[in-house]
Coordinates of C-alpha atoms in Angstrom, one line a residue:
X1 CA 3.6 -22.2 -13.3
X2 CA 1.1 -21.4 -16.0
X3 CA -1.2 -18.5 -15.5
X4 CA -4.3 -20.1 -17.1
X5 CA -4.0 -23.7 -16.2
X6 CA -4.2 -24.6 -12.6
X7 CA -3.5 -28.2 -11.5
X8 CA -3.2 -30.4 -8.5
X9 CA -0.8 -33.3 -8.0
X10 CA -2.0 -36.9 -8.7
X11 CA -2.1 -39.4 -5.8
X12 CA 0.9 -41.8 -5.6
X13 CA 0.4 -45.3 -6.9
X14 CA -0.2 -47.7 -4.0
X15 CA 0.5 -51.4 -4.3
X16 CA -1.0 -53.7 -1.8
X17 CA 1.5 -56.3 -0.6
X18 CA 0.7 -59.5 1.3
X19 CA 1.1 -57.6 4.6
X20 CA 0.8 -53.9 4.0
X21 CA 0.5 -51.1 1.5
X22 CA 3.5 -49.7 -0.4
X23 CA 4.2 -46.6 -2.5
X24 CA 6.3 -46.3 -5.6
X25 CA 9.2 -43.8 -6.0
X26 CA 10.7 -43.4 -9.4
X27 CA 13.5 -41.3 -10.9
X28 CA 14.6 -41.4 -14.5
X29 CA 17.7 -40.8 -16.6
X30 CA 16.7 -40.0 -20.2
X31 CA 19.4 -40.4 -22.9
X32 CA 18.4 -38.1 -25.7
X33 CA 20.4 -38.1 -28.9
X34 CA 21.3 -34.5 -29.8
X35 CA 19.8 -33.5 -33.2
X36 CA 23.1 -32.8 -35.0
X37 CA 24.5 -33.9 -38.3
X38 CA 28.0 -34.5 -36.8
X39 CA 29.1 -36.3 -33.7
X40 CA 30.1 -34.7 -30.4
X41 CA 33.9 -34.8 -30.9
X42 CA 34.3 -35.6 -34.6
X43 CA 32.9 -34.6 -38.0
X44 CA 31.6 -38.1 -38.7
X45 CA 27.9 -38.4 -39.7
X46 CA 25.1 -39.3 -37.3
X47 CA 22.9 -40.7 -40.0
X48 CA 20.8 -43.7 -39.0
X49 CA 20.7 -47.0 -40.9
X50 CA 24.0 -46.7 -42.8
X51 CA 26.2 -49.7 -43.5
X52 CA 28.0 -50.9 -40.3
X53 CA 31.2 -49.0 -39.5
X54 CA 30.7 -46.5 -42.4
X55 CA 30.3 -43.4 -40.1
X56 CA 33.4 -43.8 -38.1
X57 CA 36.3 -41.2 -37.9
X58 CA 39.8 -41.9 -36.5
X59 CA 38.6 -40.1 -33.3
X60 CA 35.6 -42.4 -32.9
X61 CA 37.8 -45.5 -33.5
X62 CA 40.3 -44.3 -30.9
X63 CA 43.2 -44.4 -33.2
X64 CA 46.5 -43.4 -31.5
X65 CA 47.1 -39.7 -31.3
X66 CA 43.6 -38.7 -32.3
X67 CA 42.2 -35.9 -30.1
X68 CA 38.5 -35.0 -29.6
X69 CA 37.3 -31.5 -30.8
X70 CA 34.1 -30.2 -29.3
X71 CA 31.1 -29.7 -31.6
X72 CA 29.8 -26.2 -30.7
X73 CA 26.4 -26.9 -32.2
X74 CA 25.9 -29.8 -29.8
X75 CA 26.7 -27.5 -26.9
X76 CA 24.1 -25.0 -28.3
X77 CA 21.5 -27.8 -28.5
X78 CA 22.1 -28.7 -24.8
X79 CA 21.8 -25.1 -23.8
X80 CA 18.6 -24.8 -25.8
X81 CA 17.2 -27.9 -24.1
X82 CA 18.1 -26.5 -20.6
X83 CA 16.3 -23.2 -21.4
X84 CA 13.3 -25.1 -22.7
X85 CA 13.1 -27.0 -19.3
X86 CA 13.4 -23.7 -17.4
X87 CA 16.8 -24.9 -16.1
X88 CA 19.9 -23.2 -14.9
X89 CA 22.6 -22.9 -17.5
X90 CA 26.1 -23.4 -16.1
X91 CA 28.5 -20.9 -17.8
X92 CA 31.4 -23.2 -16.7
X93 CA 31.2 -26.9 -17.4
X94 CA 33.8 -29.6 -18.0
X95 CA 34.2 -33.1 -19.4
X96 CA 35.3 -36.2 -17.5
X97 CA 36.4 -39.7 -18.4
X98 CA 34.2 -42.5 -17.2
X99 CA 36.4 -45.6 -17.4
X100 CA 34.9 -49.0 -18.2
X101 CA 35.4 -51.8 -20.8
X102 CA 33.0 -52.8 -23.5
X103 CA 33.9 -54.2 -26.9
X104 CA 31.9 -51.4 -28.6
X105 CA 33.7 -48.6 -26.6
X106 CA 37.1 -48.4 -28.5
X107 CA 38.6 -45.8 -26.1
X108 CA 38.1 -47.9 -23.0
X109 CA 36.3 -44.8 -21.5
X110 CA 33.3 -42.6 -22.2
X111 CA 33.7 -38.8 -22.3
X112 CA 30.9 -37.5 -20.0
X113 CA 30.2 -34.8 -17.4
X114 CA 30.1 -35.8 -13.8
X115 CA 31.3 -32.9 -11.7
X116 CA 30.4 -29.9 -13.8
X117 CA 27.4 -30.5 -16.1
X118 CA 26.4 -28.0 -18.6
X119 CA 22.8 -27.6 -17.3
X120 CA 21.6 -27.5 -13.7
X121 CA 18.1 -27.7 -12.1
X122 CA 14.9 -27.4 -14.1
X123 CA 11.4 -28.8 -14.2
X124 CA 8.8 -30.6 -16.3
X125 CA 5.0 -30.4 -15.8
X126 CA 3.6 -33.8 -16.6
X127 CA -0.1 -33.7 -17.5
X128 CA -2.0 -36.7 -16.3
X129 CA -5.6 -35.4 -17.0
X130 CA -7.2 -32.0 -17.1
X131 CA -6.5 -30.2 -13.9
X132 CA -4.1 -33.0 -12.7
X133 CA -0.3 -32.8 -13.3
X134 CA 2.9 -33.8 -11.6
X135 CA 5.9 -31.4 -11.4
X136 CA 9.0 -33.4 -11.9
X137 CA 12.3 -31.7 -11.0
X138 CA 15.2 -32.0 -13.3
X139 CA 18.5 -32.4 -11.4
X140 CA 20.9 -31.9 -14.3
X141 CA 21.6 -32.4 -18.0
X142 CA 25.0 -33.4 -19.1
X143 CA 26.6 -34.0 -22.5
X144 CA 28.3 -37.3 -23.2
X145 CA 29.3 -39.5 -26.2
X146 CA 27.3 -42.7 -27.0
X147 CA 28.9 -46.1 -27.3
X148 CA 28.7 -48.4 -30.3
X149 CA 26.6 -51.5 -30.8
X150 CA 27.4 -55.1 -30.2
X151 CA 25.5 -57.5 -32.4
X152 CA 25.1 -61.1 -31.2
X153 CA 22.6 -62.7 -33.6
X154 CA 24.4 -62.7 -36.9
X155 CA 26.6 -65.8 -36.2
X156 CA 26.4 -68.7 -33.7
X157 CA 30.0 -68.4 -32.6
X158 CA 30.9 -64.7 -33.0
X159 CA 29.7 -61.2 -32.0
X160 CA 30.1 -58.2 -34.3
X161 CA 30.7 -54.6 -33.4
X162 CA 29.2 -51.6 -35.3
X163 CA 30.8 -48.3 -34.3
X164 CA 28.5 -46.0 -36.2
X165 CA 26.9 -44.7 -33.0
X166 CA 30.2 -44.3 -31.2
X167 CA 30.7 -40.7 -30.4
X168 CA 27.2 -39.6 -31.2
X169 CA 26.2 -36.7 -28.8
X170 CA 23.8 -37.6 -26.0
X171 CA 22.1 -35.4 -23.4
X172 CA 21.5 -37.3 -20.2
X173 CA 18.5 -35.7 -18.5
X174 CA 18.4 -36.7 -14.9
X175 CA 15.3 -36.3 -12.8
X176 CA 14.7 -36.2 -9.1
X177 CA 12.8 -39.2 -7.6
X178 CA 9.5 -37.2 -8.1
X179 CA 7.5 -39.7 -10.2
X180 CA 5.0 -41.8 -8.2
X181 CA 3.7 -44.4 -10.6
X182 CA 4.1 -46.3 -13.9
X183 CA 1.6 -44.2 -15.8
X184 CA 3.4 -41.0 -14.6
X185 CA 6.7 -42.4 -15.7
X186 CA 5.3 -43.1 -19.2
X187 CA 3.7 -39.6 -19.3
X188 CA 7.0 -38.0 -18.2
X189 CA 8.9 -39.6 -21.0
X190 CA 6.3 -38.5 -23.6
X191 CA 6.2 -35.0 -22.2
X192 CA 9.9 -34.7 -22.3
X193 CA 9.9 -36.1 -25.8
X194 CA 7.3 -33.5 -26.8
X195 CA 9.4 -30.6 -25.4
X196 CA 12.6 -31.8 -27.1
X197 CA 10.7 -32.1 -30.5
X198 CA 9.3 -28.6 -30.1
X199 CA 12.8 -27.3 -29.4
X200 CA 14.3 -29.3 -32.3
X201 CA 17.1 -30.7 -30.0
X202 CA 16.2 -34.4 -30.3
X203 CA 13.8 -36.1 -32.8
X204 CA 12.5 -38.4 -30.0
X205 CA 12.6 -41.5 -32.1
X206 CA 12.5 -44.2 -29.5
X207 CA 12.4 -47.0 -32.1
X208 CA 15.9 -46.0 -33.4
X209 CA 17.2 -45.6 -29.9
X210 CA 17.4 -41.8 -30.1
X211 CA 15.5 -41.6 -26.8
X212 CA 16.1 -44.2 -24.2
X213 CA 15.3 -44.3 -20.5
X214 CA 17.0 -45.8 -17.4
X215 CA 14.4 -46.2 -14.8
X216 CA 15.2 -46.1 -11.0
X217 CA 12.6 -47.9 -9.0
X218 CA 12.2 -48.2 -5.2
X219 CA 9.3 -48.7 -2.8
X220 CA 8.5 -47.2 0.6
X221 CA 5.8 -47.2 3.2
X222 CA 3.1 -44.5 3.1
X223 CA 4.4 -41.3 4.7
X224 CA 8.1 -41.9 4.1
X225 CA 8.2 -40.0 0.8
X226 CA 6.8 -36.9 2.5
X227 CA 9.6 -37.1 5.1
X228 CA 12.1 -37.3 2.2
X229 CA 10.5 -34.2 0.6
X230 CA 10.8 -32.3 3.9
X231 CA 14.5 -33.3 4.5
X232 CA 15.8 -34.4 1.1
X233 CA 17.3 -37.3 3.1
X234 CA 17.3 -40.4 0.9
X235 CA 17.4 -42.7 3.9
X236 CA 13.6 -42.3 4.2
X237 CA 13.3 -44.0 0.8
X238 CA 13.9 -47.6 -0.2
X239 CA 16.9 -49.0 -2.0
X240 CA 16.6 -48.4 -5.7
X241 CA 17.2 -50.6 -8.7
X242 CA 17.9 -49.3 -12.1
X243 CA 16.3 -50.8 -15.2
X244 CA 18.5 -50.0 -18.2
X245 CA 17.8 -49.0 -21.8
X246 CA 14.0 -48.8 -22.0
X247 CA 12.7 -47.5 -25.3
X248 CA 9.0 -48.2 -25.1
X249 CA 6.5 -46.4 -22.7
X250 CA 4.4 -49.6 -22.6
X251 CA 7.4 -51.7 -21.5
X252 CA 8.5 -48.9 -19.0
X253 CA 5.1 -49.3 -17.3
X254 CA 5.2 -53.1 -17.2
X255 CA 8.9 -53.1 -16.0
X256 CA 8.1 -50.7 -13.1
X257 CA 5.1 -52.7 -12.0
X258 CA 7.0 -55.9 -12.0
X259 CA 10.1 -54.5 -10.3
X260 CA 8.0 -52.8 -7.6
X261 CA 6.2 -56.1 -6.8
X262 CA 9.5 -58.0 -6.8
X263 CA 11.0 -55.6 -4.2
X264 CA 7.8 -55.7 -2.1
X265 CA 7.9 -59.5 -2.0
X266 CA 11.6 -59.4 -0.8
X267 CA 10.9 -56.8 1.9
X268 CA 7.8 -58.5 3.2
X269 CA 9.7 -61.8 3.5
X270 CA 12.2 -60.0 5.7
X271 CA 15.0 -59.6 3.1
X272 CA 16.8 -56.6 1.8
X273 CA 16.8 -55.1 -1.7
X274 CA 20.3 -55.0 -3.3
X275 CA 21.1 -51.9 -5.3
X276 CA 21.8 -53.2 -8.8
X277 CA 21.3 -52.6 -12.5
X278 CA 18.6 -54.8 -14.1
X279 CA 17.3 -55.5 -17.6
X280 CA 13.7 -55.9 -18.6
X281 CA 12.7 -59.0 -20.6
X282 CA 9.5 -58.1 -22.4
X283 CA 8.9 -61.7 -23.6
X284 CA 8.8 -63.0 -20.0
X285 CA 7.6 -59.7 -18.4
X286 CA 10.3 -59.7 -15.8
X287 CA 13.4 -57.8 -14.8
X288 CA 16.6 -59.7 -14.2
X289 CA 19.9 -58.8 -12.6
X290 CA 22.5 -57.4 -15.0
X291 CA 25.2 -56.3 -12.5
X292 CA 25.6 -54.7 -9.1
X293 CA 25.0 -51.0 -9.2
X294 CA 28.3 -49.1 -9.7
X295 CA 29.0 -45.9 -7.9
X296 CA 31.0 -43.0 -9.4
X297 CA 34.2 -44.2 -7.8
X298 CA 33.9 -47.6 -9.5
X299 CA 34.3 -45.8 -12.9
X300 CA 37.4 -44.0 -11.8
X301 CA 36.1 -40.7 -13.1
X302 CA 38.7 -38.0 -13.7
X303 CA 38.8 -34.7 -15.7
X304 CA 39.4 -35.4 -19.4
X305 CA 42.9 -34.3 -20.2
X306 CA 42.2 -33.8 -23.9
X307 CA 39.4 -31.2 -23.5
X308 CA 39.5 -27.8 -21.9
X309 CA 36.6 -26.8 -19.7
X310 CA 33.7 -25.1 -21.5
X311 CA 33.3 -21.4 -20.6
X312 CA 30.3 -19.9 -22.3
X313 CA 29.1 -16.3 -22.3
X314 CA 25.8 -15.2 -20.9
X315 CA 25.2 -13.1 -24.0
X316 CA 25.4 -16.3 -26.1
X317 CA 22.9 -18.0 -23.9
X318 CA 20.6 -15.0 -24.1
X319 CA 20.8 -15.1 -27.9
X320 CA 19.8 -18.8 -27.9
X321 CA 16.9 -18.0 -25.5
X322 CA 15.6 -15.4 -28.1
X323 CA 15.2 -18.2 -30.7
X324 CA 13.1 -20.6 -28.5
X325 CA 9.8 -21.5 -29.9
X326 CA 6.5 -21.3 -28.0
X327 CA 6.6 -24.5 -25.9
X328 CA 3.8 -27.0 -25.3
X329 CA 2.6 -25.7 -21.9
X330 CA 2.5 -22.1 -23.1
X331 CA 0.8 -23.0 -26.4
X332 CA -1.8 -25.1 -24.6
X333 CA -2.5 -22.3 -22.1
X334 CA -2.9 -19.9 -25.1
X335 CA -5.2 -22.2 -26.9
X336 CA -7.4 -22.5 -23.8
X337 CA -7.4 -18.7 -23.2
X338 CA -7.6 -17.3 -26.8
X339 CA -9.8 -20.0 -28.5
X340 CA -11.9 -21.1 -25.5
X341 CA -10.9 -24.7 -25.9
X342 CA -11.1 -27.3 -23.2
X343 CA -7.8 -28.4 -21.7
X344 CA -8.2 -31.8 -23.2
X345 CA -8.7 -30.5 -26.8
X346 CA -5.8 -28.0 -26.3
X347 CA -3.7 -30.9 -25.2
X348 CA -4.5 -33.0 -28.2
X349 CA -3.8 -30.1 -30.6
X350 CA -0.5 -29.2 -28.9
X351 CA 0.8 -32.8 -28.7
X352 CA 2.9 -32.1 -31.7
X353 CA 4.0 -28.9 -33.4
X354 CA 2.6 -30.2 -36.8
X355 CA -0.9 -30.6 -35.2
X356 CA -0.7 -27.2 -33.6
X357 CA 0.4 -25.4 -36.7
X358 CA -2.3 -27.2 -38.8
X359 CA -5.0 -26.1 -36.3
X360 CA -3.9 -22.5 -36.2
X361 CA -4.0 -22.3 -40.0
X362 CA -7.6 -23.7 -39.9
X363 CA -8.6 -21.0 -37.3
X364 CA -7.0 -18.3 -39.4
X365 CA -9.4 -19.1 -42.2
X366 CA -12.4 -20.4 -40.2
X367 CA -12.3 -17.7 -37.6
X368 CA -13.8 -19.9 -34.9
X369 CA -11.5 -21.7 -32.4
X370 CA -14.0 -24.2 -30.9
X371 CA -15.6 -25.1 -34.2
X372 CA -12.1 -25.5 -35.8
X373 CA -10.9 -27.7 -33.0
X374 CA -13.9 -29.9 -33.3
X375 CA -13.4 -30.4 -37.0
X376 CA -9.6 -30.9 -36.7
X377 CA -9.9 -33.4 -33.8
X378 CA -13.1 -35.3 -34.5
X379 CA -13.5 -35.2 -38.3
X380 CA -9.9 -34.9 -39.7
X381 CA -7.9 -36.8 -37.1
X382 CA -10.6 -39.5 -37.0
X383 CA -10.5 -40.0 -40.7
X384 CA -6.7 -39.9 -40.9
X385 CA -6.5 -42.5 -38.1
X386 CA -9.0 -44.7 -40.0
X387 CA -6.9 -44.4 -43.2
X388 CA -3.6 -44.8 -41.2
X389 CA -2.4 -41.5 -42.7
X390 CA -0.1 -38.9 -41.1
X391 CA -1.3 -35.3 -40.8
X392 CA 1.6 -34.3 -43.0
X393 CA 0.0 -36.3 -45.8
X394 CA -3.6 -35.1 -45.2
X395 CA -5.6 -34.8 -48.4
X396 CA -7.4 -31.9 -46.8
X397 CA -5.3 -28.7 -46.4
X398 CA -5.8 -26.4 -43.4
X399 CA -7.1 -23.8 -45.7
X400 CA -9.7 -26.1 -47.1
X401 CA -10.9 -27.2 -43.7
X402 CA -10.9 -23.6 -42.5
X403 CA -13.2 -22.8 -45.5
X404 CA -15.6 -25.5 -44.4
X405 CA -15.6 -24.1 -40.9
X406 CA -16.3 -20.6 -42.3
X407 CA -19.2 -21.9 -44.4
X408 CA -20.8 -23.6 -41.3
X409 CA -20.3 -20.4 -39.2
X410 CA -21.9 -18.3 -41.9
X411 CA -24.9 -20.7 -41.9
X412 CA -24.2 -21.3 -45.6
X413 CA -24.2 -25.1 -44.9
X414 CA -25.5 -27.2 -42.0
X415 CA -23.4 -29.6 -40.0
X416 CA -24.8 -32.5 -41.9
X417 CA -24.0 -30.9 -45.3
X418 CA -20.6 -30.0 -43.9
X419 CA -19.8 -33.7 -43.4
X420 CA -20.8 -34.5 -47.0
X421 CA -18.7 -31.6 -48.2
X422 CA -15.7 -32.8 -46.1
X423 CA -16.0 -36.2 -47.7
X424 CA -15.9 -34.6 -51.2
X425 CA -12.9 -32.5 -50.4
X426 CA -11.1 -35.4 -48.7
X427 CA -11.6 -37.7 -51.6
X428 CA -11.7 -35.4 -54.6
X429 CA -10.1 -32.1 -53.5
X430 CA -11.4 -28.7 -54.7
X431 CA -12.5 -25.4 -53.2
X432 CA -15.2 -25.9 -50.6
X433 CA -17.2 -22.7 -51.4
X434 CA -17.1 -23.5 -55.2
X435 CA -18.2 -27.1 -54.5
X436 CA -21.2 -25.9 -52.4
X437 CA -22.2 -23.5 -55.2
X438 CA -21.8 -25.9 -58.1
X439 CA -23.6 -28.8 -56.4
X440 CA -26.4 -26.9 -54.9
X441 CA -25.4 -27.7 -51.3
X442 CA -26.4 -24.4 -49.8
X443 CA -28.5 -24.5 -46.6
X444 CA -32.1 -23.3 -47.1
X445 CA -32.6 -20.3 -44.9
X446 CA -35.7 -19.0 -46.6
X447 CA -38.3 -19.3 -43.8
X448 CA -41.1 -19.4 -46.3
X449 CA -39.8 -22.5 -47.9
X450 CA -39.1 -24.1 -44.6
X451 CA -42.5 -23.2 -43.2
X452 CA -44.2 -24.8 -46.2
X453 CA -42.3 -28.1 -45.5
X454 CA -43.2 -27.9 -41.8
X455 CA -46.9 -27.3 -42.5
X456 CA -46.9 -30.3 -44.9
X457 CA -45.4 -32.7 -42.4
X458 CA -47.7 -31.5 -39.6
X459 CA -50.8 -31.8 -41.8
X460 CA -49.9 -35.4 -42.8
X461 CA -49.3 -36.6 -39.3
X462 CA -52.2 -35.6 -37.0
X463 CA -51.6 -38.5 -34.6
X464 CA -48.0 -37.6 -34.1
X465 CA -49.0 -34.0 -33.5
X466 CA -51.2 -35.0 -30.5
X467 CA -48.3 -37.2 -29.1
X468 CA -45.9 -34.2 -29.4
X469 CA -48.3 -31.9 -27.6
X470 CA -48.5 -34.4 -24.8
X471 CA -44.7 -35.0 -24.8
X472 CA -42.8 -32.0 -26.2
X473 CA -39.6 -34.2 -26.6
X474 CA -41.3 -35.8 -29.6
X475 CA -41.1 -32.6 -31.5
X476 CA -37.7 -33.7 -32.7
X477 CA -39.4 -36.3 -34.9
X478 CA -40.9 -33.4 -37.0
X479 CA -37.6 -31.7 -37.2
X480 CA -36.0 -34.9 -38.6
X481 CA -38.9 -35.3 -41.1
X482 CA -38.5 -31.8 -42.4
X483 CA -34.7 -32.2 -42.7
X484 CA -35.3 -35.3 -44.6
X485 CA -37.9 -33.7 -46.9
X486 CA -35.4 -30.8 -47.7
X487 CA -32.5 -33.1 -48.3
X488 CA -30.8 -31.9 -45.2
X489 CA -30.5 -28.4 -46.6
X490 CA -32.9 -26.6 -44.2
X491 CA -31.4 -24.6 -41.4
X492 CA -31.9 -26.9 -38.4
X493 CA -32.3 -24.0 -35.9
X494 CA -35.0 -22.4 -38.1
X495 CA -36.8 -25.8 -38.5
X496 CA -36.7 -26.4 -34.7
X497 CA -38.2 -22.9 -34.0
X498 CA -40.9 -23.2 -36.6
X499 CA -42.0 -26.8 -35.4
X500 CA -42.3 -25.6 -31.8
X501 CA -44.2 -22.5 -32.9
X502 CA -46.7 -24.5 -35.0
X503 CA -47.2 -27.1 -32.4
X504 CA -47.7 -24.5 -29.7
X505 CA -44.8 -25.8 -27.6

């Protein structure tokens, strides 16, 4: 729980059926590719986009007599992930064989962890909006090897197999059924992705399949979920169906919504939902049956005879814990507390480590958190989005933007001049302070010069003076005219004060 950010849980998603209301219950299994240059049990490269079957060792190809050797760095990355999710680290864990046949699984089994996973229970706080968040419990994280890829669209009569992914290390992050709607499911995936990227344990690239989700969906009547929470008895919940291999948050939401309505229609017609594995067809926006849901015994799990159990020392875990970065929730709370930011702005700035680092460098120079946040989010991010440019390629450095903020804070330039200055720095570069000096962009703070401009505008507009005296809101017209007359260089606060004084408002 964060000290400075209080939150309440969002209401569950309710779907109205033809006869009654239903609530959604969702659990997720996220398969995150471990950020490692070598595979889990071999030294073959994990590089993406290589020629088919060019990153395959004898171990990956299941050549006779080849034995797996554990990659210690992958174990370290799993421990780091567990610590980042405030989870229990199991000092004893072991690998099992999960037996099934796929053409792209040369061994005929997958080496995974069923009985003794490396990471136990943890949690993720999923922000929905300021002050509203869902705590999703993590049941476990286990290490396993990925399968290869079957390719069916290269030839009308043949399928091809690429074993480059075979043996790549995955972390399967299993949640409890704590997610209560499609939007929460998408937000959970993004929050988990954000944490993994902060930790450096997975790059979170969903397009390349480095982060994929299996989504378990069921429906229940209102009140049943609360009974499950009290007893942890799954009989209070409906039968779940698993939607496999989702790698888009938009499609995850659409698939959940479709699947929930499909189940509700079955139940309201007096039928029963079969536990099964389904696939989502984005083109048709529907889920379809893939196979009946297997249980653990269907895979004939047994301890892997080629690998000894993992026994890790607490001191090693403690050493890893010391290297953890500041994580998103803590960073967001600090931005709110130290810089006086709103939760929303702090959330935008901590969405990615690159954004957060950029902002902190701006503050270091500009020395004003709120003003820096405003310029980073509204001016810089807005312009980068318009130009379809990533922040890592920003033409404006944090130091330059911080200097602009510093000039505003010192009343050297006005907000309007600052926007002109930002445009110059964005398109031409240069030192903001030197540009202001060289181009005569300094704000006029000499009250005598400003007063003369105010007197001139008032004298030239007697009718407008009478209107402003009758309706003080119209004094803003004079302020605008004075700013225009001074080329936007007059200090707006000084102009406003002088106008009101001269008009007797």
